[in-house]
Structure formats: structure tokens, C-alpha cells
Amino acid sequence: MSKRVAIIGTRGYPSYCGGFETAVRQVAPALADVGWDVTVYGRPGQERPDDPTLDTRITRRVTRGLESRSLSTLTYGLTAVLDTVRRRPDVALVMNCANGCWLPLLKLAGIPTVVNVDGIEWERAKWGRIAKAVFKTGARMTAWSADRLVFDARAIGEYWQRVFDKDGVVIPYGGTTASALPLHPEDAHLAGRPFALVVARFVPENTVPEFLAAAERIARRFPVVIVGSTGYGGELDQHARLLADTRPDVHWLGHVADDDRLFALWQHAGAYFHGHSVGGTNPALVQAMHLGAPTIARDTVYNREVLADTAAAFVEPRPDAIADAVLTLLSDPTEQNRLSRVVRDRALQHYTWRGVCDAYERALDEQVRGVVADRPEAVPAA
């Protein structure tokens, strides 16, 4: 008989909203490939019946919740957990430690849990006081109730060991390789020119304000391509629009939903700036690595863990430092080629979806078989 797993805490399957959704698009079919009966919980409006990536072996269940910046994760998580309790799978894979508030319900029902805790969300500037409190409370409940913790980076595991005295297993994100792609017709003007690229949600902790300031100087010599937005307008969107309107070599594309277009930009970029400063292993960074993007990264413990010291240039989050590093790299084709080769090799060695999916399957299977309960709780995060 098939082992049954419920996946809780994402917007659904297949969904393209964030890192958790990216992981579930890979993990759910991989589990089905090795005989699991997989159910993914989601929210209304995420269904894409015509999506060519849809795997019909995956059961999709939609529950209700409140569409609120602070409460949506909690409320959708609660209704998904209640439905899971009713259906009694062999194990639940829970994404996001905010859902830790509801883990006691699964524990009472005898359903073991594997929880991906995500990053340290209560330290993100984008969240308000209520949301930060929700994440911190959920983290405490996760530390108390989860049977198995998953960290997407060693540095996150070290934080949980230090703050919550809990260990777990490190399972990062993977990326997709692609053959050489031509630039999208709308980007054809960039062909043959080294250009700077940034791909990020427009929030301060992604170093977007500093990059936009640096772009003014970079664009005097090289094109600058900006992918991303806040999603709701605001000062950062206004700044990007002003740059694009007043400087002919600044191109703000907003959100790019076409993977081939985005992948081609990463492949053709002369310098990709990755400014994310919180969280663990960033899915966009891993994807850029698989596509050989010569990378300049904000100097953080997370980015150094993923890239190592030789696979990128690291900079402080200052406009002058960013501009200096980007201009230096764009002026050096030999270094661009070296970084492209090294970063791709590192991605293929350490950050593949095959390895990620196998690690999730092992963690879930151990819970079903009760292996973890039969050995010491501490599992080194490595």
C-alpha cells in the first residue's frame, strides 16, 4: 500500500509564487515517482488545469482562509491541518514555521511531521509587528512539536540550535539546467553587450535601494536590467520607473513570468547582482548558478555558504561598492567566463533537484517507519 503524505503551507500545486512553491513543484512528482500518494493543499485561484507541468498523480485540495498580509498563512494553514487530521495521512510535510501553531493538532492525531522552517522571517523588515509575532510564536511551537526539522542552509540550522536548542537536516533548493537560450525579442537590443542584471522582490533587505542608486552610475557605461517589483507600487517601483524613463540604458521589466526569458537573461548577463540578506539558501540564486550567471553577491553568511569564496565577488551593501564591483566585472570578460564556469560547477555538485527530492523522501520515509523516534533526537545540520 502506498505511503500517504500531505504537503501543507504553500499556495498550491503547481504554483509559481515563491521558494516553497518551487520546491513542491519538484518534490511532489518525485515522491509520486517512488510510490507515494501525494496530496498538496493550496488556496483558491491557484489551480492551473492547463499547466503543462501539472502531474495528474498529485491530489490537489483547496481550503479556505483569510486574505490578509498577516493572517493568511495562519488561517489557510489551520484549515489545511484540520482537513489533514480528518484524512489521516502517514506523514505531513509542513512548509513555513508560522504553521507551527497548528502542529499540536497533528501530533494529537498521531500524524508525524517534517517541517521546513524557512528563514528567520521575524527579522525581515517587510513584516509588521503582528506578522513578526506570528512567525516567532510559530517557530517556538515548531521547536516544541515538530518531529523533524528541515533547514535550507547550515546557517539556519545553527541559528535554530543556538536559539531553540533544536537540530535537523539541511535540505537546500535545487535549480534547472537549460541549453543556451536566445534573448527574448524584447531584450534583443542587449545581444553582444555585457549588461548588469538584478532579479529580486523589491524589499529593502534585498539591497534594492542600494542597487538602484548604483544603477545610475553603472548605466553610464553598460546596460542595466532590473527584474522585480513590490507587487503593489511604492517608492522602490517609482525609483525604478524613473530610472527607466530617464536613462536609456536602464531597463525595468517588472515581474517576468516567462522562465525562458528570465533564464536567457541570466545566461547572457555579464554581471548578476544578488542582494538578498536574510533567509537561507535563496532559490533565485541557485537558479542563476545553474545558468552560469557571473555573480556579485551581498556579503552575508548565507550567500557565502551557497557560493563559497571562489564562485562570486562579495560586496558590502553600499551603492559605491556595488557599482565598483559591477563595473569591474563587466569590463573583464575573462573573469566573467571564470565565474560562470565555477558557479555552474558548484550548483551541479551541491544544489540539484534530484538530491533535494531524495533528501525529502528519506526524511518523510524515516518518520513513517519511526526511524527517528528510535535514535537520539539530535541530527547534525550538515
Short mmCIF file of C-alpha atoms in Angstrom, two decimals:
data_model
loop_
_atom_site.label_atom_id
_atom_site.label_comp_id
_atom_site.label_asym_id
_atom_site.label_seq_id
_atom_site.Cartn_x
_atom_site.Cartn_y
_atom_site.Cartn_z
CA MET A 1 0.00 0.00 0.00
CA SER A 2 1.27 3.48 -0.88
CA LYS A 3 2.59 5.74 1.83
CA ARG A 4 0.47 8.89 2.06
CA VAL A 5 1.87 12.38 2.57
CA ALA A 6 0.04 15.69 2.91
CA ILE A 7 2.00 18.82 1.93
CA ILE A 8 0.79 21.89 3.82
CA GLY A 9 1.79 25.55 3.78
CA THR A 10 2.11 26.56 0.11
CA ARG A 11 -0.27 28.29 -2.24
CA GLY A 12 -0.89 25.04 -4.07
CA TYR A 13 0.36 22.84 -6.89
CA PRO A 14 1.60 23.81 -9.33
CA SER A 15 2.20 27.36 -8.16
CA TYR A 16 4.92 29.84 -9.06
CA CYS A 17 4.78 32.29 -6.16
CA GLY A 18 7.93 31.59 -4.18
CA GLY A 19 10.61 29.21 -2.99
CA PHE A 20 8.28 26.78 -1.22
CA GLU A 21 6.09 26.54 -4.32
CA THR A 22 9.16 25.97 -6.48
CA ALA A 23 10.25 23.14 -4.19
CA VAL A 24 6.81 21.49 -4.16
CA ARG A 25 6.65 21.54 -7.98
CA GLN A 26 9.73 19.32 -7.89
CA VAL A 27 9.24 17.28 -4.71
CA ALA A 28 5.60 16.23 -5.19
CA PRO A 29 6.10 14.46 -8.56
CA ALA A 30 9.38 12.95 -7.34
CA LEU A 31 7.57 11.40 -4.37
CA ALA A 32 4.89 10.05 -6.71
CA ASP A 33 7.65 8.52 -8.85
CA VAL A 34 8.74 6.33 -5.92
CA GLY A 35 5.23 5.26 -4.95
CA TRP A 36 3.93 7.91 -2.56
CA ASP A 37 0.30 9.02 -2.57
CA VAL A 38 0.74 12.81 -2.52
CA THR A 39 -1.81 15.48 -1.56
CA VAL A 40 -0.88 19.16 -1.80
CA TYR A 41 -3.02 21.74 -0.01
CA GLY A 42 -3.49 25.15 -1.58
CA ARG A 43 -5.55 28.29 -1.81
CA PRO A 44 -8.40 29.24 -4.15
CA GLY A 45 -7.40 30.66 -7.51
CA GLN A 46 -4.09 28.83 -7.79
CA GLU A 47 -5.37 25.98 -9.95
CA ARG A 48 -3.92 25.86 -13.48
CA PRO A 49 -5.59 22.89 -15.20
CA ASP A 50 -3.86 23.74 -18.49
CA ASP A 51 -0.38 23.92 -16.95
CA PRO A 52 1.86 21.56 -18.98
CA THR A 53 3.89 20.76 -15.84
CA LEU A 54 0.82 19.51 -13.94
CA ASP A 55 1.26 15.93 -12.74
CA THR A 56 -2.18 14.34 -12.52
CA ARG A 57 -0.96 11.86 -9.91
CA ILE A 58 -0.89 14.69 -7.37
CA THR A 59 -4.12 15.25 -5.45
CA ARG A 60 -4.85 18.96 -5.03
CA ARG A 61 -7.05 20.14 -2.18
CA VAL A 62 -8.16 23.74 -1.68
CA THR A 63 -9.16 25.06 1.73
CA ARG A 64 -10.35 28.48 2.84
CA GLY A 65 -8.68 31.25 4.80
CA LEU A 66 -8.42 34.99 5.24
CA GLU A 67 -6.63 37.00 2.55
CA SER A 68 -4.60 39.13 4.93
CA ARG A 69 -0.92 40.05 4.85
CA SER A 70 -0.55 39.00 8.48
CA LEU A 71 -3.13 36.21 8.83
CA SER A 72 -3.34 34.35 5.51
CA THR A 73 -0.60 31.84 6.34
CA LEU A 74 -2.17 31.11 9.72
CA THR A 75 -5.74 30.75 8.54
CA TYR A 76 -5.04 28.70 5.42
CA GLY A 77 -2.66 26.59 7.48
CA LEU A 78 -5.35 25.89 10.07
CA THR A 79 -7.97 24.76 7.55
CA ALA A 80 -5.42 22.57 5.76
CA VAL A 81 -4.33 21.00 9.05
CA LEU A 82 -7.95 20.30 10.07
CA ASP A 83 -8.61 18.59 6.75
CA THR A 84 -5.38 16.61 7.12
CA VAL A 85 -6.42 15.44 10.58
CA ARG A 86 -9.68 14.21 9.09
CA ARG A 87 -7.92 12.31 6.30
CA ARG A 88 -5.09 10.87 8.43
CA PRO A 89 -2.10 10.54 6.05
CA ASP A 90 1.01 8.70 7.18
CA VAL A 91 3.06 11.90 7.46
CA ALA A 92 2.72 15.63 6.85
CA LEU A 93 5.31 17.84 5.19
CA VAL A 94 4.72 21.34 6.55
CA MET A 95 6.28 24.35 4.88
CA ASN A 96 6.83 27.52 6.94
CA CYS A 97 7.26 27.56 10.71
CA ALA A 98 4.33 30.00 11.06
CA ASN A 99 2.20 26.88 10.69
CA GLY A 100 3.87 25.55 13.83
CA CYS A 101 0.91 26.97 15.74
CA TRP A 102 -1.17 24.06 14.41
CA LEU A 103 1.37 21.23 14.79
CA PRO A 104 -0.12 20.11 18.15
CA LEU A 105 -3.32 19.19 16.28
CA LEU A 106 -1.34 16.87 14.00
CA LYS A 107 0.54 15.46 16.98
CA LEU A 108 -2.71 14.72 18.82
CA ALA A 109 -3.96 12.92 15.71
CA GLY A 110 -0.82 10.80 15.63
CA ILE A 111 0.42 12.24 12.32
CA PRO A 112 4.21 12.69 12.31
CA THR A 113 5.51 15.94 10.84
CA VAL A 114 8.50 17.10 8.84
CA VAL A 115 8.71 20.92 8.93
CA ASN A 116 10.74 23.18 6.64
CA VAL A 117 11.20 26.18 8.92
CA ASP A 118 12.15 28.61 6.09
CA GLY A 119 14.30 31.61 7.03
CA ILE A 120 14.24 33.83 10.09
CA GLU A 121 11.09 35.61 8.96
CA TRP A 122 10.61 37.65 12.15
CA GLU A 123 13.79 39.56 11.27
CA ARG A 124 12.54 40.69 7.85
CA ALA A 125 11.82 44.40 7.53
CA LYS A 126 8.87 43.77 5.22
CA TRP A 127 6.73 42.27 8.00
CA GLY A 128 4.78 44.33 10.51
CA ARG A 129 4.62 43.76 14.24
CA ILE A 130 1.74 41.27 14.09
CA ALA A 131 3.29 39.18 11.34
CA LYS A 132 6.65 39.07 13.14
CA ALA A 133 4.91 37.89 16.31
CA VAL A 134 3.10 35.18 14.35
CA PHE A 135 6.34 33.88 12.88
CA LYS A 136 8.18 33.93 16.21
CA THR A 137 5.31 32.16 18.00
CA GLY A 138 5.10 29.62 15.19
CA ALA A 139 8.84 28.99 15.48
CA ARG A 140 8.57 28.27 19.20
CA MET A 141 5.65 25.90 18.59
CA THR A 142 7.59 24.21 15.78
CA ALA A 143 10.57 23.67 18.05
CA TRP A 144 8.25 22.10 20.61
CA SER A 145 6.00 19.99 18.36
CA ALA A 146 7.73 19.06 15.09
CA ASP A 147 9.09 15.54 14.72
CA ARG A 148 11.72 16.53 12.18
CA LEU A 149 13.08 19.93 11.17
CA VAL A 150 14.39 20.86 7.74
CA PHE A 151 16.69 23.85 7.22
CA ASP A 152 17.54 25.15 3.76
CA ALA A 153 21.03 26.24 4.87
CA ARG A 154 23.57 25.27 7.53
CA ALA A 155 23.48 28.80 8.92
CA ILE A 156 19.73 28.49 9.56
CA GLY A 157 20.33 25.18 11.34
CA GLU A 158 22.99 26.78 13.51
CA TYR A 159 20.55 29.56 14.43
CA TRP A 160 17.87 27.05 15.49
CA GLN A 161 20.42 25.11 17.53
CA ARG A 162 21.56 28.27 19.28
CA VAL A 163 18.13 29.86 19.88
CA PHE A 164 15.76 26.88 20.17
CA ASP A 165 18.20 24.05 21.01
CA LYS A 166 16.90 22.03 18.06
CA ASP A 167 18.77 20.16 15.34
CA GLY A 168 17.59 18.90 11.99
CA VAL A 169 18.62 18.10 8.45
CA VAL A 170 19.78 20.58 5.82
CA ILE A 171 17.94 20.32 2.51
CA PRO A 172 18.60 23.32 0.24
CA TYR A 173 16.95 24.25 -3.06
CA GLY A 174 17.84 22.97 -6.49
CA GLY A 175 17.91 24.56 -9.91
CA THR A 176 17.10 23.76 -13.51
CA THR A 177 19.76 23.49 -16.17
CA ALA A 178 18.98 24.78 -19.65
CA SER A 179 20.64 24.70 -23.04
CA ALA A 180 21.79 28.01 -24.48
CA LEU A 181 18.79 30.25 -24.98
CA PRO A 182 18.47 33.28 -27.25
CA LEU A 183 17.44 36.54 -25.69
CA HIS A 184 13.73 37.27 -25.83
CA PRO A 185 12.81 39.52 -28.78
CA GLU A 186 12.07 42.37 -26.36
CA ASP A 187 15.61 42.02 -24.99
CA ALA A 188 17.35 41.60 -28.33
CA HIS A 189 18.94 45.05 -28.04
CA LEU A 190 21.18 43.59 -25.29
CA ALA A 191 22.76 40.97 -27.58
CA GLY A 192 26.52 41.21 -27.73
CA ARG A 193 26.68 43.77 -24.92
CA PRO A 194 27.80 42.97 -21.35
CA PHE A 195 24.95 44.04 -19.08
CA ALA A 196 24.20 44.11 -15.37
CA LEU A 197 21.19 42.17 -14.08
CA VAL A 198 19.32 42.14 -10.79
CA VAL A 199 16.38 39.81 -10.04
CA ALA A 200 14.66 40.49 -6.73
CA ARG A 201 11.44 41.29 -4.97
CA PHE A 202 11.52 44.98 -4.16
CA VAL A 203 12.06 44.92 -0.40
CA PRO A 204 14.87 46.71 1.48
CA GLU A 205 16.53 43.53 2.75
CA ASN A 206 17.22 42.52 -0.86
CA THR A 207 19.51 45.58 -1.23
CA VAL A 208 17.22 47.00 -3.91
CA PRO A 209 17.53 50.68 -2.84
CA GLU A 210 21.32 50.44 -2.95
CA PHE A 211 21.35 48.72 -6.33
CA LEU A 212 19.00 51.29 -7.86
CA ALA A 213 21.35 54.02 -6.66
CA ALA A 214 24.31 52.12 -8.11
CA ALA A 215 22.47 51.63 -11.42
CA GLU A 216 22.67 55.34 -12.16
CA ARG A 217 26.45 55.09 -12.33
CA ILE A 218 26.61 51.66 -13.99
CA ALA A 219 24.27 52.78 -16.79
CA ARG A 220 26.73 55.45 -17.92
CA ARG A 221 28.87 52.64 -19.37
CA PHE A 222 26.77 49.46 -19.55
CA PRO A 223 23.09 48.48 -19.82
CA VAL A 224 21.29 47.62 -16.56
CA VAL A 225 18.33 45.20 -16.49
CA ILE A 226 16.07 45.22 -13.42
CA VAL A 227 13.63 42.33 -12.88
CA GLY A 228 11.18 42.60 -9.98
CA SER A 229 8.74 44.90 -8.22
CA THR A 230 6.96 45.31 -4.91
CA GLY A 231 3.76 43.96 -6.43
CA TYR A 232 1.74 46.86 -5.07
CA GLY A 233 3.60 50.03 -6.09
CA GLY A 234 5.66 52.22 -3.82
CA GLU A 235 8.85 54.22 -3.62
CA LEU A 236 11.11 51.49 -5.00
CA ASP A 237 8.85 50.94 -8.01
CA GLN A 238 8.77 54.70 -8.58
CA HIS A 239 12.57 54.86 -8.43
CA ALA A 240 12.94 52.01 -10.94
CA ARG A 241 10.40 53.62 -13.27
CA LEU A 242 12.16 56.98 -13.06
CA LEU A 243 15.49 55.38 -13.92
CA ALA A 244 14.00 53.55 -16.89
CA ASP A 245 12.25 56.71 -18.12
CA THR A 246 15.27 58.99 -17.83
CA ARG A 247 18.22 56.71 -18.65
CA PRO A 248 18.14 54.89 -22.00
CA ASP A 249 20.35 52.04 -20.77
CA VAL A 250 18.24 51.18 -17.71
CA HIS A 251 15.52 48.62 -18.46
CA TRP A 252 12.95 47.80 -15.76
CA LEU A 253 10.95 44.70 -16.71
CA GLY A 254 8.89 44.28 -13.55
CA HIS A 255 7.94 40.69 -12.75
CA VAL A 256 8.94 38.25 -15.50
CA ALA A 257 6.71 35.16 -15.56
CA ASP A 258 8.30 33.67 -18.69
CA ASP A 259 11.01 31.30 -17.43
CA ASP A 260 12.76 31.12 -20.81
CA ARG A 261 13.05 34.91 -20.93
CA LEU A 262 14.42 35.09 -17.39
CA PHE A 263 16.76 32.14 -17.91
CA ALA A 264 18.15 33.78 -21.06
CA LEU A 265 18.83 36.99 -19.17
CA TRP A 266 20.81 35.05 -16.54
CA GLN A 267 22.72 33.21 -19.27
CA HIS A 268 23.64 36.37 -21.17
CA ALA A 269 24.32 38.71 -18.23
CA GLY A 270 27.86 39.94 -17.73
CA ALA A 271 27.21 40.55 -14.03
CA TYR A 272 24.30 39.32 -11.88
CA PHE A 273 23.86 41.13 -8.57
CA HIS A 274 22.31 39.10 -5.77
CA GLY A 275 21.47 41.34 -2.83
CA HIS A 276 19.35 39.09 -0.59
CA SER A 277 20.46 39.44 3.02
CA VAL A 278 18.08 37.28 5.07
CA GLY A 279 16.80 33.74 4.73
CA GLY A 280 18.97 30.77 3.92
CA THR A 281 19.60 29.26 0.51
CA ASN A 282 17.86 31.53 -1.99
CA PRO A 283 16.09 29.74 -4.90
CA ALA A 284 16.77 32.57 -7.37
CA LEU A 285 20.48 32.45 -6.58
CA VAL A 286 20.64 28.69 -7.06
CA GLN A 287 18.80 29.00 -10.38
CA ALA A 288 21.18 31.74 -11.54
CA MET A 289 24.11 29.49 -10.62
CA HIS A 290 22.78 26.64 -12.75
CA LEU A 291 22.57 29.06 -15.68
CA GLY A 292 26.13 30.24 -15.23
CA ALA A 293 25.43 33.85 -14.28
CA PRO A 294 28.65 35.61 -13.20
CA THR A 295 27.63 36.66 -9.71
CA ILE A 296 28.30 39.57 -7.38
CA ALA A 297 26.61 38.96 -4.04
CA ARG A 298 25.97 40.92 -0.91
CA ASP A 299 28.41 39.65 1.70
CA THR A 300 26.28 37.56 4.06
CA VAL A 301 26.81 34.23 5.79
CA TYR A 302 24.03 32.72 3.66
CA ASN A 303 25.43 33.87 0.31
CA ARG A 304 28.94 32.74 1.24
CA GLU A 305 27.61 29.32 2.22
CA VAL A 306 25.92 28.85 -1.14
CA LEU A 307 28.58 30.40 -3.36
CA ALA A 308 31.78 29.62 -1.44
CA ASP A 309 34.67 32.06 -1.61
CA THR A 310 35.68 31.39 -5.22
CA ALA A 311 32.31 31.36 -7.04
CA ALA A 312 31.41 35.05 -6.70
CA ALA A 313 32.60 38.50 -5.78
CA PHE A 314 31.22 39.72 -2.44
CA VAL A 315 30.38 43.34 -1.64
CA GLU A 316 29.07 45.46 1.18
CA PRO A 317 25.55 46.91 0.72
CA ARG A 318 26.65 50.37 -0.40
CA PRO A 319 25.88 51.90 -3.80
CA ASP A 320 29.51 52.80 -4.46
CA ALA A 321 30.76 49.31 -3.57
CA ILE A 322 28.10 47.68 -5.74
CA ALA A 323 28.81 49.96 -8.69
CA ASP A 324 32.59 49.42 -8.40
CA ALA A 325 32.23 45.63 -8.35
CA VAL A 326 29.72 45.50 -11.22
CA LEU A 327 31.74 47.85 -13.43
CA THR A 328 34.94 45.90 -12.75
CA LEU A 329 33.31 42.59 -13.69
CA LEU A 330 31.56 43.97 -16.79
CA SER A 331 34.94 45.23 -18.00
CA ASP A 332 36.64 41.82 -17.60
CA PRO A 333 35.37 39.08 -19.99
CA THR A 334 37.96 36.61 -18.67
CA GLU A 335 36.65 36.91 -15.11
CA GLN A 336 33.07 36.66 -16.35
CA ASN A 337 33.90 33.34 -18.02
CA ARG A 338 35.70 32.04 -14.94
CA LEU A 339 32.88 32.91 -12.55
CA SER A 340 30.30 31.48 -14.95
CA ARG A 341 32.13 28.14 -15.07
CA VAL A 342 32.84 27.94 -11.33
CA VAL A 343 29.33 28.89 -10.23
CA ARG A 344 27.73 26.36 -12.59
CA ASP A 345 30.02 23.58 -11.39
CA ARG A 346 29.18 24.37 -7.77
CA ALA A 347 25.45 24.28 -8.49
CA LEU A 348 25.72 20.89 -10.21
CA GLN A 349 27.74 19.49 -7.30
CA HIS A 350 25.69 20.78 -4.37
CA TYR A 351 22.30 22.12 -5.49
CA THR A 352 20.40 19.68 -7.72
CA TRP A 353 16.70 18.91 -7.55
CA ARG A 354 17.49 15.19 -7.65
CA GLY A 355 19.47 15.48 -4.43
CA VAL A 356 16.82 17.71 -2.84
CA CYS A 357 13.95 15.36 -3.69
CA ASP A 358 15.86 12.30 -2.47
CA ALA A 359 16.57 14.03 0.85
CA TYR A 360 12.90 14.92 1.39
CA GLU A 361 11.86 11.36 0.57
CA ARG A 362 14.33 9.98 3.12
CA ALA A 363 13.15 12.40 5.82
CA LEU A 364 9.49 11.54 5.23
CA ASP A 365 10.10 7.81 4.99
CA GLU A 366 12.01 7.82 8.28
CA GLN A 367 9.01 9.39 10.00
CA VAL A 368 6.61 6.84 8.54
CA ARG A 369 8.88 3.99 9.66
CA GLY A 370 9.53 5.58 13.05
CA VAL A 371 13.29 5.56 12.49
CA VAL A 372 13.90 8.96 14.04
CA ALA A 373 11.96 8.05 17.18
CA ASP A 374 14.27 5.05 17.70
CA ARG A 375 17.51 7.05 17.79
CA PRO A 376 18.84 10.18 19.55
CA GLU A 377 16.87 13.27 18.61
CA ALA A 378 19.83 15.40 17.57
CA VAL A 379 20.71 15.09 13.89
CA PRO A 380 23.67 17.24 12.87
CA ALA A 381 22.73 20.02 10.46
CA ALA A 382 25.22 19.49 7.63
#
